[in-house]
Coordinates of C-alpha atoms in Angstrom, one line a residue:
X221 CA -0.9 50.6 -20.5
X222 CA -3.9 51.7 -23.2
X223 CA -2.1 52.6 -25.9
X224 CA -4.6 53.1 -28.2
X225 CA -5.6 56.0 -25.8
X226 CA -2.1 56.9 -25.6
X227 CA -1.6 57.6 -29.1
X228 CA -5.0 59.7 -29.7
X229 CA -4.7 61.5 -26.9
X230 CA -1.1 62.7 -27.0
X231 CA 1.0 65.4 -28.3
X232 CA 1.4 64.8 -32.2
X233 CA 4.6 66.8 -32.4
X234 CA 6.8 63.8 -32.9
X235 CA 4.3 62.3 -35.8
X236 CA 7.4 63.4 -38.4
X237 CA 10.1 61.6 -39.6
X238 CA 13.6 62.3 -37.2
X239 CA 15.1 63.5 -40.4
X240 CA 13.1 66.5 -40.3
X241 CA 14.4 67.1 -36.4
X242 CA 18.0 66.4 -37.9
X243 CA 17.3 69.4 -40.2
X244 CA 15.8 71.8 -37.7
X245 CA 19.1 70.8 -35.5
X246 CA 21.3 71.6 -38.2
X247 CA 19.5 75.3 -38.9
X248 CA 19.9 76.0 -35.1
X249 CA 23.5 74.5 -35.0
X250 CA 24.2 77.0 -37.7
X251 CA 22.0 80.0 -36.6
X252 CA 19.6 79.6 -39.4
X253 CA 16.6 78.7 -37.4
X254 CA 14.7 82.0 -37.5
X255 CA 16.0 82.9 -41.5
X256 CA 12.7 83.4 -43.4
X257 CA 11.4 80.9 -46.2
X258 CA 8.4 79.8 -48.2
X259 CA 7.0 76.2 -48.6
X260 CA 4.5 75.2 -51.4
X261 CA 2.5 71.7 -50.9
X262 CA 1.4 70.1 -54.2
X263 CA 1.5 67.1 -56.0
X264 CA 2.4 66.0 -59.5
X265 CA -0.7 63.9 -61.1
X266 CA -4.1 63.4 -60.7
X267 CA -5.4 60.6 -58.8
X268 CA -7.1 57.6 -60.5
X269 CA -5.8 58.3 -63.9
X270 CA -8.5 61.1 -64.0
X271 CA -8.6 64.8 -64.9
X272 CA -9.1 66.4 -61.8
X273 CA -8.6 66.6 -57.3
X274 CA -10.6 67.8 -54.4
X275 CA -9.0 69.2 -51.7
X276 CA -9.3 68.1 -48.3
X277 CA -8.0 68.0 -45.2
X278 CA -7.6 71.4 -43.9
X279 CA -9.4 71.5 -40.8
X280 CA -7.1 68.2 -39.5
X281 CA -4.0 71.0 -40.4
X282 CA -5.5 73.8 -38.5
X283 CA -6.2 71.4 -35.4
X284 CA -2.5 70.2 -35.6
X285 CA -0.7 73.4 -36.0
X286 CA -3.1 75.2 -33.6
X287 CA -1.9 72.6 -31.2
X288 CA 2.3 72.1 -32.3
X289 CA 4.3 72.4 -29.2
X290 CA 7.1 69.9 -27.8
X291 CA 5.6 69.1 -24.6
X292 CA 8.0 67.5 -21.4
X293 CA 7.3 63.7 -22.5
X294 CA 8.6 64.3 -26.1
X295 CA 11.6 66.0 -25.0
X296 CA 12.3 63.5 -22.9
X297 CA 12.4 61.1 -25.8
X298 CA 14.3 63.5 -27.9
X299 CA 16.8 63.6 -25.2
X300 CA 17.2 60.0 -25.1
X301 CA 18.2 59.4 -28.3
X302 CA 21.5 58.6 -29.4
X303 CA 23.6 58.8 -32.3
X304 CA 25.9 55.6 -33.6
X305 CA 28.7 56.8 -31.0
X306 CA 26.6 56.1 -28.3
X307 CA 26.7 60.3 -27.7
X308 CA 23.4 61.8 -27.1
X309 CA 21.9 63.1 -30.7
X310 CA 20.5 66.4 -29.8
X311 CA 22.3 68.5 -27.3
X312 CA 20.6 70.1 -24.1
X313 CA 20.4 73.4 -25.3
X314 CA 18.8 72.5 -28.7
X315 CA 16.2 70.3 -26.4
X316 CA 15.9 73.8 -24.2
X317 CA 14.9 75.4 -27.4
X318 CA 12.0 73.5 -28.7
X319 CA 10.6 73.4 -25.2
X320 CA 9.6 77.1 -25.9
X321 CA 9.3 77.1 -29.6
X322 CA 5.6 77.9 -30.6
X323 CA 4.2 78.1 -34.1
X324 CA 4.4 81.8 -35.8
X325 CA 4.4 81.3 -39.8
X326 CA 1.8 82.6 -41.9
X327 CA -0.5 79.5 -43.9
X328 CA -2.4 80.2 -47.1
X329 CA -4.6 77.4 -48.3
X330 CA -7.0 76.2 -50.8
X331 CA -10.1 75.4 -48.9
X332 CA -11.9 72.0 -48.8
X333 CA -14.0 71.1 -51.5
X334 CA -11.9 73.1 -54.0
X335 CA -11.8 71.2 -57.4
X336 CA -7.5 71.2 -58.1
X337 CA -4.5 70.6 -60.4
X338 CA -1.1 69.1 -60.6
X339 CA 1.3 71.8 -60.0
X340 CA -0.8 74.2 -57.9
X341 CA 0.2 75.1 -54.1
X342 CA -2.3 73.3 -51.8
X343 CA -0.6 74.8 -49.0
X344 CA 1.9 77.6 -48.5
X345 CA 4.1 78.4 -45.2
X346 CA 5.9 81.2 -45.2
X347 CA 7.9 81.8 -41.9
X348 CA 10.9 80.8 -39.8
X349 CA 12.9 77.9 -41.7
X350 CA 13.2 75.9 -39.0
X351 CA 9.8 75.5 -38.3
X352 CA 8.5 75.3 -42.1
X353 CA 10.7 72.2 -42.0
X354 CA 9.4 70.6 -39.1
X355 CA 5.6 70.5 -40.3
X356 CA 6.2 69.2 -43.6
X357 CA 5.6 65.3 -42.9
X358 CA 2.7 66.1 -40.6
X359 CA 0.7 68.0 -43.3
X360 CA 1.5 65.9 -46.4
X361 CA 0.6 63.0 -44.3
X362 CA -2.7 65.0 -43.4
X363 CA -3.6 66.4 -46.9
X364 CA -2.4 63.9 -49.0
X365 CA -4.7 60.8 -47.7
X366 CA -7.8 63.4 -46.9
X367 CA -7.6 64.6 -50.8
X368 CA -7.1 61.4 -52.3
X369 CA -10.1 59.9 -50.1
X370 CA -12.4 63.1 -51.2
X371 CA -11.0 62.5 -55.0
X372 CA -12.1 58.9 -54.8
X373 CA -15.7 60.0 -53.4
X374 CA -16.5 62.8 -56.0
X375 CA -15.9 60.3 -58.6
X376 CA -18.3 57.8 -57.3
X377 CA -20.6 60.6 -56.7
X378 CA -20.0 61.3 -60.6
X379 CA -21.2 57.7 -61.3
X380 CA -24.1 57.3 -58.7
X381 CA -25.0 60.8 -60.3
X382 CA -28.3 61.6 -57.9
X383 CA -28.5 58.2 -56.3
X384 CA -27.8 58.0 -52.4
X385 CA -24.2 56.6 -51.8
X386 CA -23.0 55.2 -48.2
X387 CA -19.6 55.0 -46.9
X388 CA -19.0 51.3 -45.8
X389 CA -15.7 51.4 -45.1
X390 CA -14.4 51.0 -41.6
X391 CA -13.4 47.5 -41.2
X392 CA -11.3 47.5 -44.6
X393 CA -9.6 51.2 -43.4
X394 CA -6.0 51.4 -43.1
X395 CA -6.3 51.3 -39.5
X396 CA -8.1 53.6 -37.3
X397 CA -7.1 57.5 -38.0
X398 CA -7.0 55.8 -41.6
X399 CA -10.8 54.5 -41.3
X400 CA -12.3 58.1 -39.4
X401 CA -10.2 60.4 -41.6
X402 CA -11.7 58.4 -44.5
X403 CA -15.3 59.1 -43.2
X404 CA -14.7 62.8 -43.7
X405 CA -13.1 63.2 -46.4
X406 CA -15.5 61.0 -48.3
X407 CA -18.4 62.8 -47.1
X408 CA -16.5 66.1 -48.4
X409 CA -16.4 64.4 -51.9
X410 CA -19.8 63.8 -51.4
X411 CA -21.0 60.2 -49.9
X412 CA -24.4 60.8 -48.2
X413 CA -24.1 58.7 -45.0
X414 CA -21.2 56.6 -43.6
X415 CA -21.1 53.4 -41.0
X416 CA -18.5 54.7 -38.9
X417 CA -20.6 56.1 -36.1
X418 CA -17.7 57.7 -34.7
X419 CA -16.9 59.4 -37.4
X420 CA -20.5 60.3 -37.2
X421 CA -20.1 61.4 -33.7
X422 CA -16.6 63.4 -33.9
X423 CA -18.1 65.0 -37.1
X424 CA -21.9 65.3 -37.5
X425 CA -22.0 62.9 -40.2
X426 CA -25.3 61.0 -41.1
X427 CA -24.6 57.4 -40.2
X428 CA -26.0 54.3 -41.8
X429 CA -26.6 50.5 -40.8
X430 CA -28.8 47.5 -40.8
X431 CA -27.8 43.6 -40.1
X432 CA -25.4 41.4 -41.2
X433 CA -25.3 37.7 -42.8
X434 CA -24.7 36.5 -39.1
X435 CA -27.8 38.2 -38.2
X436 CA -29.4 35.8 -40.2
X437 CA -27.2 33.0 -38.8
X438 CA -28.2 33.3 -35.4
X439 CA -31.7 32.4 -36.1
X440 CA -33.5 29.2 -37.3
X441 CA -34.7 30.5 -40.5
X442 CA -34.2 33.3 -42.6
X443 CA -37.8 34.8 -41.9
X444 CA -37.3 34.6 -38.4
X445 CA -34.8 36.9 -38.6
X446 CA -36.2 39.0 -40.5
X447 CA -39.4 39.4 -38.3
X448 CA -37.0 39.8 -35.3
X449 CA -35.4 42.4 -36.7
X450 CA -38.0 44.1 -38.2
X451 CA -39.5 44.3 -34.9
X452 CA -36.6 45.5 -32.9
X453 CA -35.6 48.4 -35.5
X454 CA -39.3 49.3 -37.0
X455 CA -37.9 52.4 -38.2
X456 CA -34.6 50.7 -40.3
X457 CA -36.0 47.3 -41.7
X458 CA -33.3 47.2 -44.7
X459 CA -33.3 43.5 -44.6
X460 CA -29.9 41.7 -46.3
X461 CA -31.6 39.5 -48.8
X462 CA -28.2 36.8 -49.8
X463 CA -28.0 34.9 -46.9
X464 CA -28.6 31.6 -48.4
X465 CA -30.5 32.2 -52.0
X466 CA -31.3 35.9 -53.3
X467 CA -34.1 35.5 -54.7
X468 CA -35.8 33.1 -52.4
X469 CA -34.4 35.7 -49.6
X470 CA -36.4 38.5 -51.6
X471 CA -39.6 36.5 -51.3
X472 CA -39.2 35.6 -47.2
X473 CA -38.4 39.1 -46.7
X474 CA -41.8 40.3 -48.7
X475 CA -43.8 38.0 -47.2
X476 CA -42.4 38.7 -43.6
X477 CA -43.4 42.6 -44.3
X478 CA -46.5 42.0 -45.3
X479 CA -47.5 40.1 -42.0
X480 CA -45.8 43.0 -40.4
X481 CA -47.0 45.7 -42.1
X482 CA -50.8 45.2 -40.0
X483 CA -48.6 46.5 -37.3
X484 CA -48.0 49.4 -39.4
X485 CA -43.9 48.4 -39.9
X486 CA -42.7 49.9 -43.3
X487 CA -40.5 48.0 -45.7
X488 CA -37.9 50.4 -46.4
X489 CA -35.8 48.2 -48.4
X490 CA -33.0 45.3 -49.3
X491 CA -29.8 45.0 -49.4
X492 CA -27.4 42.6 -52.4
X493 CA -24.6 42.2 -51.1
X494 CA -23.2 39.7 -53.9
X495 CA -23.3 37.9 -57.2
X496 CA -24.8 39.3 -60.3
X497 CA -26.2 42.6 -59.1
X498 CA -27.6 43.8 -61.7
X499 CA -29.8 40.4 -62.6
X500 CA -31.1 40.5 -59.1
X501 CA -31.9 43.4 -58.8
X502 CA -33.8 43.6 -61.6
X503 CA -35.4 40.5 -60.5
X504 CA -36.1 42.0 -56.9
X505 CA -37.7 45.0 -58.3
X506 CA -40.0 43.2 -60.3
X507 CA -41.1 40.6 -56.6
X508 CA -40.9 44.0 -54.7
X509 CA -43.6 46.1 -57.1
X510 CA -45.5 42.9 -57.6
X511 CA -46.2 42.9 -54.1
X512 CA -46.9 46.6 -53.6
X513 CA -43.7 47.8 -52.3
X514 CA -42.9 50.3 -54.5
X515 CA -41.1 52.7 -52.5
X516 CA -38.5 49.6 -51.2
X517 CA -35.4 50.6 -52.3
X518 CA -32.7 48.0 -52.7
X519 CA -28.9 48.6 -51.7
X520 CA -26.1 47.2 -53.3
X521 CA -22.7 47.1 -51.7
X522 CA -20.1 44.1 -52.9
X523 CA -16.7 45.7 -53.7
X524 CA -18.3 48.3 -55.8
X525 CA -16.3 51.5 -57.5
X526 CA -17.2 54.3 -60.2
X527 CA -16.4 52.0 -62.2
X528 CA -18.8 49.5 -61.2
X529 CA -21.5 51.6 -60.3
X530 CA -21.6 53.7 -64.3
X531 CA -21.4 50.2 -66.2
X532 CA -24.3 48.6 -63.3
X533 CA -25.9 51.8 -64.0
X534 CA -25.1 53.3 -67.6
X535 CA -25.3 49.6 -69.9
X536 CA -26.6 46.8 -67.6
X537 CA -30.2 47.9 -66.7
X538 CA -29.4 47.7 -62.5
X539 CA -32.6 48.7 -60.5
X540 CA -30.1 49.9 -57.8
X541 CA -31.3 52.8 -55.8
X542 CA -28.2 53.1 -52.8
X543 CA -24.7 52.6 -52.9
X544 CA -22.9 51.2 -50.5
X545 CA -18.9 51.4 -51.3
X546 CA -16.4 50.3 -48.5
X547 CA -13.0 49.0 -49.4
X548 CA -12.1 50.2 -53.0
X549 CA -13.1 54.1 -51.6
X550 CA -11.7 54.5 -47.7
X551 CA -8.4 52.5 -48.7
X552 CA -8.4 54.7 -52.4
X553 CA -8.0 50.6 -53.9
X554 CA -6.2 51.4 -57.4
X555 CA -4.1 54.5 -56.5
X556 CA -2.8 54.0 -53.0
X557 CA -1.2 57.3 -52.4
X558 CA -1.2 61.0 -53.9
X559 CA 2.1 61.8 -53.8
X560 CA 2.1 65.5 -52.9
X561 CA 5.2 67.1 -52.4
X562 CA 6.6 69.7 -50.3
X563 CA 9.2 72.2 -51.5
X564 CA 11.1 75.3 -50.8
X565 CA 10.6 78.1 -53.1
X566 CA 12.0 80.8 -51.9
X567 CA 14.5 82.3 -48.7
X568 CA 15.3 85.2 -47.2
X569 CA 19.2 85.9 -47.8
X570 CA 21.2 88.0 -45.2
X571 CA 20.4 91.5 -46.5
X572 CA 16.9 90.9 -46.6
X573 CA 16.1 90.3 -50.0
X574 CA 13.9 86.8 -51.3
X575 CA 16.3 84.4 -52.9
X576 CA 14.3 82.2 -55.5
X577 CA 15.3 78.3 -54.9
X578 CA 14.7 75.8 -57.6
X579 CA 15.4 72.0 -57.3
X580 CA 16.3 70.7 -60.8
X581 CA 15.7 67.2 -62.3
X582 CA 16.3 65.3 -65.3
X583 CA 12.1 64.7 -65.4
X584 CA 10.3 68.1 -65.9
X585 CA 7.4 67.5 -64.1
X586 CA 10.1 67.6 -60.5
X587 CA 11.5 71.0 -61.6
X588 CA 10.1 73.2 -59.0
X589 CA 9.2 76.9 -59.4
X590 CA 10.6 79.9 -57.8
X591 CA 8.7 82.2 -55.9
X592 CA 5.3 82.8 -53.4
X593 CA 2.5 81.5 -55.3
X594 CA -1.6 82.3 -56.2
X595 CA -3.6 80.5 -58.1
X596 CA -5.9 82.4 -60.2
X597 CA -9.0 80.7 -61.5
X598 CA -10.6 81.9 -64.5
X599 CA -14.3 81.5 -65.2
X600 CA -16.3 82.4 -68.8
X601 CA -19.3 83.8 -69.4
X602 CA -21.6 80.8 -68.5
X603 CA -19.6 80.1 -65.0
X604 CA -17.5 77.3 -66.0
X605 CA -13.9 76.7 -65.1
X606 CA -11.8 77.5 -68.5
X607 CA -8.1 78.1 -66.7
X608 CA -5.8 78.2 -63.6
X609 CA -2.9 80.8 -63.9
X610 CA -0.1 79.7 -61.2
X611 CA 1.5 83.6 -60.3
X612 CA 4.3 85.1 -58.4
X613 CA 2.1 87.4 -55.9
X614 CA 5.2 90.0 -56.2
X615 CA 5.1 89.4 -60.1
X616 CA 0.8 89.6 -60.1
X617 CA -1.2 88.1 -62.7
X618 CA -2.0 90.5 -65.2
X619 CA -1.2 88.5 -68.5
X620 CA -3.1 87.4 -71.7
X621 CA -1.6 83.8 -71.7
X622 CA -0.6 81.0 -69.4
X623 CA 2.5 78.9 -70.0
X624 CA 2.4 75.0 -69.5
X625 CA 5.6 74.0 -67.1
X626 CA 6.1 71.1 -68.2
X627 CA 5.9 72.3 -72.2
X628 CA 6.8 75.9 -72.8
X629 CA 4.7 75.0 -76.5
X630 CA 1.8 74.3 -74.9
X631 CA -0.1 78.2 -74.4
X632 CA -3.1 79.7 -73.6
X633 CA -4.8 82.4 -73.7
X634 CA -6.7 84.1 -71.2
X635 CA -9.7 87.1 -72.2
X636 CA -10.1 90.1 -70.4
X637 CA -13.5 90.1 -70.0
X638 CA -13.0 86.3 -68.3
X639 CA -13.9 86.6 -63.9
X640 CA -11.9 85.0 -61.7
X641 CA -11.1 83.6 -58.4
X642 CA -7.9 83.4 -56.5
X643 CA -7.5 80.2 -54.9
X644 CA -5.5 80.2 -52.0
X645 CA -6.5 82.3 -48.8
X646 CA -5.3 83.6 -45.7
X647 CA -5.5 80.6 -42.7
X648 CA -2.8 82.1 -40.2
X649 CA -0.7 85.1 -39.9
X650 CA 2.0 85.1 -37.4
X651 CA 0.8 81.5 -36.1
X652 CA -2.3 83.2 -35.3
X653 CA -5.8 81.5 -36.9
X654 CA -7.7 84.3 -39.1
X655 CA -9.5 81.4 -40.8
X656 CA -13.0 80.3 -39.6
X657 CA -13.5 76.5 -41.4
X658 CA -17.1 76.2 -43.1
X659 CA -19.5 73.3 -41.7
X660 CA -18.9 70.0 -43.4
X661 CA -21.9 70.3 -44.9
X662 CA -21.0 73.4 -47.0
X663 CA -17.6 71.8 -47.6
X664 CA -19.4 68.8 -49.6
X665 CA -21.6 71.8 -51.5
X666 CA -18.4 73.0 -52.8
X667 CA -17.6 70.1 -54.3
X668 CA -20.8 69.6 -55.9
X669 CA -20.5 73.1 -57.2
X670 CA -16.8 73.1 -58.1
X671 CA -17.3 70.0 -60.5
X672 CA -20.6 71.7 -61.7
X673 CA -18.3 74.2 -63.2
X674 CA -15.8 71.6 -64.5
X675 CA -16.0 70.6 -68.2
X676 CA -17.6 67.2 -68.2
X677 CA -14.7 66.0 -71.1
X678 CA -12.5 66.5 -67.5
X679 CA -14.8 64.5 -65.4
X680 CA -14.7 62.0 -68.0
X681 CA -12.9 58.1 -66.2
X682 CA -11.2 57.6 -69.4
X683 CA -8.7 59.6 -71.1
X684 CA -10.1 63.0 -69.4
X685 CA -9.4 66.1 -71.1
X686 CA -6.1 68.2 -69.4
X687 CA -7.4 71.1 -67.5
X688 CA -5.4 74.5 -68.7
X689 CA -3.0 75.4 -66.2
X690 CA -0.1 77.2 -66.7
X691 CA 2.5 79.8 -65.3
X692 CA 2.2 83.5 -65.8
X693 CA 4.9 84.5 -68.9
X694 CA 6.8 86.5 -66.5
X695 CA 7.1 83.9 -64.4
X696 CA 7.9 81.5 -66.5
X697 CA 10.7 83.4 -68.2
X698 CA 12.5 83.8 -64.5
X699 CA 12.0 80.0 -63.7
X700 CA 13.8 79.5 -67.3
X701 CA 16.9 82.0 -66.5
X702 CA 17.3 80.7 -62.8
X703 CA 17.1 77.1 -64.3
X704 CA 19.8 77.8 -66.9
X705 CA 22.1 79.6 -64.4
X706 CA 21.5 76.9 -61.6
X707 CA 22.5 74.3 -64.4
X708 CA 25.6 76.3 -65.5
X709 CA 26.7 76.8 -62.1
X710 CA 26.8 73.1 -61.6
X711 CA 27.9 71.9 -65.2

């Protein structure tokens, strides 16, 4: 049996954990299945210690829900399973159900690209409880990785500033939906090129290669196989350099080009691939322009980060012109999950009417709010970013201040004469798609553009400035009364 085929080509509506099937049992068991609630997806802190996220991930939702049925070989497994009694765990009728249960819920989402905050809705699902339920491991396992992975890129972007930066990340993923997924999303925060060529082929991305040490291995000496594969890929000679000794590497590889270049071969560049890389690169920049190659560029990979690449850049003098990050960006190396959340906010009682639901918690930060939310982004005069107002779209958002939910001291104001955006937009409506996803091209542009407009004190990799966000008062002053009630009722 391939089951590596298996798995990617088969119904994903099983990839959730059975407690969420327990739930939607439970719901039907008791009638509830079709009572109407909202879902919000967020998450609590930024990534990285920094100041800001990039959303990502939304196409991978669309594709899933656009396909979420309980095909014959799923409930046959649900049927199969068995409870500690040895008594089947789901009964017949419940199996009969799902077999024609199809997706109907309305989705709002903030698009791809989209610079975000702790607190704000990523996603909202509005719609039959039952099936709200279901979906929530699916999409957090979706959004959360693709966000983090984007998050991780933009910042690397942020160091490399204009610089090209590659995607090297494949063999160090976290397996193989972890390595492709990883190749999008990074190109989303805005990587150039990536070496997973089927991420390139699945998603049009620009892919990126040369030779590896055991290129040079194969051959009797270095220059050998440099002239072999110079010859073979005329139009790619990026020639890895560290084989045996840099420098000395450097020199074989210039004097190989020029021998080559009667043949009209170009030397596009070198590749450092350890040690000290600023030193050598220094050092090959100086052999490369006394030689005439000016336009060589030399790429540096090595276990690089933002980190890496600002202090290589910024205070050591590196004559680095292309990036090439693999492990600490696919695999998000310091922070290795986002931690987004997935909450009710609000049901439909018996009579109709939309029921708030708050979950309470001795940390502030896990109080959730009450409600179906927007997020309304103000901009000032000059186009940048100043403040996100989180608003009950029955309440609207016509207020001079935003409330801070985890510090009801902590307010700001917000000017009339301020534009704005309103984050979160329509994706499906009665399970129907109204949402047509942008290329992935413009999806990286958004980024760009979102943290053009992002205070650079919240770009910053140490001790960012907070971004504003903050409740609308009115909404606020509910979550405080419901909270005080709910706490009463349970004292």
């Amino acid at each position: 049996m391939n089951h590596l085929s298996q798995i990617y080509q088969s119904n994903l509506a099983l990839l959730t954990d059975l407690y969420q099937l327990t739930m939607a049992y439970g719901y039907w068991k008791e009638g509830k299945q079709d009572q109407e609630a909202v879902y919000e997806l967020y998450f609590r802190k930024n990534p990285f210690d920094g100041g800001y996220t990039i959303a990502a991930g939304l196409q991978f939702v669309i594709d899933y829900l656009e396909n979420w049925s309980f095909d014959e070989p799923e409930l046959q497994y649900l049927s199969g399973l068995k409870g500690p009694s040895g008594s089947p765990l789901f009964e017949t009728a419940f199996i009969d159900y799902l077999k024609t249960l199809r997706f109907t819920c309305d989705v709002e989402a903030v698009e791809e690209g989209t610079v975000i905050f702790p607190l704000e809705p990523i996603l909202k699902i509005k719609g039959p409880l039952l099936q709200a339920q279901l979906i929530e491991t699916p999409l957090l396992t979706i959004i959360n990785f693709q966000t983090l992975v984007a998050t991780k890129a933009s910042r690397l972007r942020l160091a490399a500033e204009t610089d090209t930066l590659l995607e090297f990340g494949l063999r160090r993923a976290q397996g193989i939906d972890g390595g492709i997924t990883a190749s999008r999303a990074a190109f989303i925060g805005g990587v150039n090129a990536t070496s997973d060529v089927q991420a390139g082929m699945l998603f049009g991305i620009p892919v990126k290669g040369t030779h590896a040490h055991s290129w040079v291995l194969a051959f009797d000496s270095e220059e050998e196989a440099f002239e072999s594969f110079a010859n073979a890929m005329p139009d790619n000679t990026i020639l890895l350099v560290d084989t045996y000794d840099t420098l000395e590497g450097v020199k074989k590889a210039i004097q190989v080009m020029k021998r080559l270049s009667k043949k009209k071969i170009p030397f596009h560049g070198i590749r450092l691939d350890s040690g000290d890389l600023a030193y050598l690169s220094q050092k090959a920049r100086k052999l490369l322009d006394e030689a005439g190659f000016f336009n060589t560029v030399i790429v540096a990979s090595n276990d690089l980060d933002e980190h890496i690449i600002r202090s290589l850049k910024k205070e050591q003098g590196a004559k680095i012109d292309v990036w090439g990050v693999g492990t600490k960006l696919v695999t998000a190396y310091d922070q290795p999950a986002l931690g987004g959340v997935y909450k009710l906010t609000q049901i439909k009682n018996k009579d109709g009417q939309w029921e708030p639901k708050i979950k309470l918690s001795e940390q502030a930060v896990k109080v959730t709010t009450q409600g179906s939310h927007q997020i309304r982004r103000f901009y000032d005069e000059e186009g940048k970013m100043v403040a996100d107002m989180i608003y009950d779209q029955e309440i609207g958002a016509d207020a001079e201040k935003i409330i801070d939910p985890s510090d009801a001291t902590r307010r700001k104001k917000i000017k009339k004469t301020w534009l704005y955006q309103d984050l979160l937009v329509p994706v499906f409506e009665g399970g129907k798609l109204q949402y047509l996803p942008p290329a992935l091209e413009h999806l990286q542009k958004r980024t760009i553009q979102s943290l053009h407009t992002l205070d650079a004190s919240v770009k910053r990799f140490t001790n960012p400035h907070s971004y504003p966000v903050g409740l609308e008062p009115e909404l606020d002053q509910q979550k405080r009364e419901l909270i005080f009630k709910l706490r009463e009722q349970n004292s």
